[in-house]
Amino acid sequence: MPKEIEIEFKNMLSAEEFSRLLQAFHLDEGDFTLQHNDYFDTPLFSLKAQHAALRIREKEGKCKLTLKQPGAFGLIETHQNIRPDEAEAIRNGRGISGGEVQNALAGLNIDMSQLKMLGRLSTKRAEILYRDGRLAFDHSFYGTKEDYELEYEAPEAIEGEKTFLDLLNRFGIPKRPTDNKIKRLMNELSHL
């Protein structure tokens, strides 16, 4: 599916809270997969100015190019599977060779020849089905930093938020403002 609406709720966790959740949901190291997220924008941050983000996610030898942009109810994600050599070409500034993402970028008036890799954020992720959605337990590494995050992807916003807040409350975890991964990466890189 090249386009989908993403409705998700996020919360940063302490290492202790993360560990507690893993125990409660019976997750261990074997349940995690490693993924690398490479983020892109133009030198003038044309995507950021439109509240959009472009990334390549590499996981288990497969690469997916994703453009996230604001929608009426959550984010609109445009996906495109790409080969590892195409991912490397994009990382090296040789552009995107067609497809749904290129078309969506053109619709945002993004000059694809100007796209540059901003940085990489790597995440160990475990996912489980939870109620009507999917919980993701993320341990991320970028620059000199690491953090822990819980994400809940829901089919609907109102019930999804209620389910997520109930889960946090059940485990005594306070609701915290949580920047998305690209913003956390960019904040870290600005301090290096």
CSV table of C-alpha atoms in Angstrom, one decimal, residues 66-157:
chain,number,residue,atom,x,y,z
A,66,THR,CA,8.7,7.0,3.3
A,67,LEU,CA,7.4,10.5,3.1
A,68,LYS,CA,5.3,11.7,6.0
A,69,GLN,CA,3.2,14.8,5.7
A,70,PRO,CA,0.3,16.3,7.7
A,71,GLY,CA,-3.2,15.1,7.0
A,72,ALA,CA,-6.6,16.0,8.4
A,73,PHE,CA,-6.5,13.1,10.9
A,74,GLY,CA,-2.9,12.1,11.6
A,75,LEU,CA,0.0,11.8,9.1
A,76,ILE,CA,-0.3,10.7,5.5
A,77,GLU,CA,2.5,8.3,4.8
A,78,THR,CA,3.6,7.6,1.2
A,79,HIS,CA,5.7,4.4,1.0
A,80,GLN,CA,7.9,2.9,-1.7
A,81,ASN,CA,10.0,-0.2,-1.4
A,82,ILE,CA,13.5,0.4,-2.8
A,83,ARG,CA,16.5,-1.8,-3.5
A,84,PRO,CA,19.6,-1.4,-1.3
A,85,ASP,CA,21.5,0.2,-4.3
A,86,GLU,CA,18.7,2.7,-4.8
A,87,ALA,CA,18.9,3.6,-1.0
A,88,GLU,CA,22.6,4.1,-1.3
A,89,ALA,CA,22.1,6.3,-4.4
A,90,ILE,CA,19.7,8.5,-2.4
A,91,ARG,CA,22.1,8.7,0.6
A,92,ASN,CA,24.8,9.8,-1.8
A,93,GLY,CA,22.7,12.6,-3.3
A,94,ARG,CA,21.9,10.9,-6.6
A,95,GLY,CA,18.2,11.4,-6.2
A,96,ILE,CA,15.1,9.2,-6.3
A,97,SER,CA,14.4,7.2,-9.5
A,98,GLY,CA,10.6,7.6,-9.8
A,99,GLY,CA,7.7,6.2,-7.9
A,100,GLU,CA,5.0,7.3,-5.5
A,101,VAL,CA,7.4,9.2,-3.1
A,102,GLN,CA,9.0,11.1,-6.0
A,103,ASN,CA,5.5,12.1,-7.2
A,104,ALA,CA,4.4,13.2,-3.7
A,105,LEU,CA,7.6,15.2,-3.3
A,106,ALA,CA,7.0,16.9,-6.6
A,107,GLY,CA,3.5,17.8,-5.3
A,108,LEU,CA,5.2,19.6,-2.4
A,109,ASN,CA,7.5,21.4,-4.9
A,110,ILE,CA,10.6,19.8,-3.5
A,111,ASP,CA,13.7,19.9,-5.7
A,112,MET,CA,14.9,16.3,-5.4
A,113,SER,CA,18.3,17.2,-6.6
A,114,GLN,CA,18.7,19.2,-3.4
A,115,LEU,CA,17.9,16.4,-1.0
A,116,LYS,CA,20.7,15.7,1.5
A,117,MET,CA,21.1,13.1,4.2
A,118,LEU,CA,20.8,14.7,7.6
A,119,GLY,CA,21.7,11.8,9.8
A,120,ARG,CA,20.9,8.3,11.0
A,121,LEU,CA,18.9,7.1,14.0
A,122,SER,CA,19.0,3.4,14.8
A,123,THR,CA,16.3,1.7,16.8
A,124,LYS,CA,15.9,-1.7,18.4
A,125,ARG,CA,12.2,-2.3,18.1
A,126,ALA,CA,9.7,-4.9,19.4
A,127,GLU,CA,6.1,-4.7,18.3
A,128,ILE,CA,3.0,-6.4,19.6
A,129,LEU,CA,-0.7,-6.2,18.9
A,130,TYR,CA,-2.5,-4.4,21.7
A,131,ARG,CA,-6.3,-3.9,21.8
A,132,ASP,CA,-7.2,-2.6,18.3
A,133,GLY,CA,-3.7,-1.3,17.5
A,134,ARG,CA,0.0,-2.0,17.6
A,135,LEU,CA,2.4,-1.2,20.4
A,136,ALA,CA,6.1,-0.5,19.6
A,137,PHE,CA,8.8,-0.5,22.2
A,138,ASP,CA,11.8,1.5,20.9
A,139,HIS,CA,15.3,1.8,22.2
A,140,SER,CA,17.0,4.4,19.9
A,141,PHE,CA,20.6,5.5,19.3
A,142,TYR,CA,21.7,8.7,17.5
A,143,GLY,CA,24.8,10.9,17.9
A,144,THR,CA,26.0,10.4,21.4
A,145,LYS,CA,22.5,9.8,22.8
A,146,GLU,CA,20.1,6.9,23.4
A,147,ASP,CA,16.4,7.0,24.5
A,148,TYR,CA,13.4,4.8,25.1
A,149,GLU,CA,10.0,5.4,23.7
A,150,LEU,CA,6.5,3.7,23.6
A,151,GLU,CA,4.4,4.2,20.5
A,152,TYR,CA,0.8,3.1,19.9
A,153,GLU,CA,-0.5,3.0,16.4
A,154,ALA,CA,-4.3,3.0,16.4
A,155,PRO,CA,-7.0,2.7,13.7
A,156,GLU,CA,-8.9,5.7,15.2
A,157,ALA,CA,-7.8,8.8,17.1
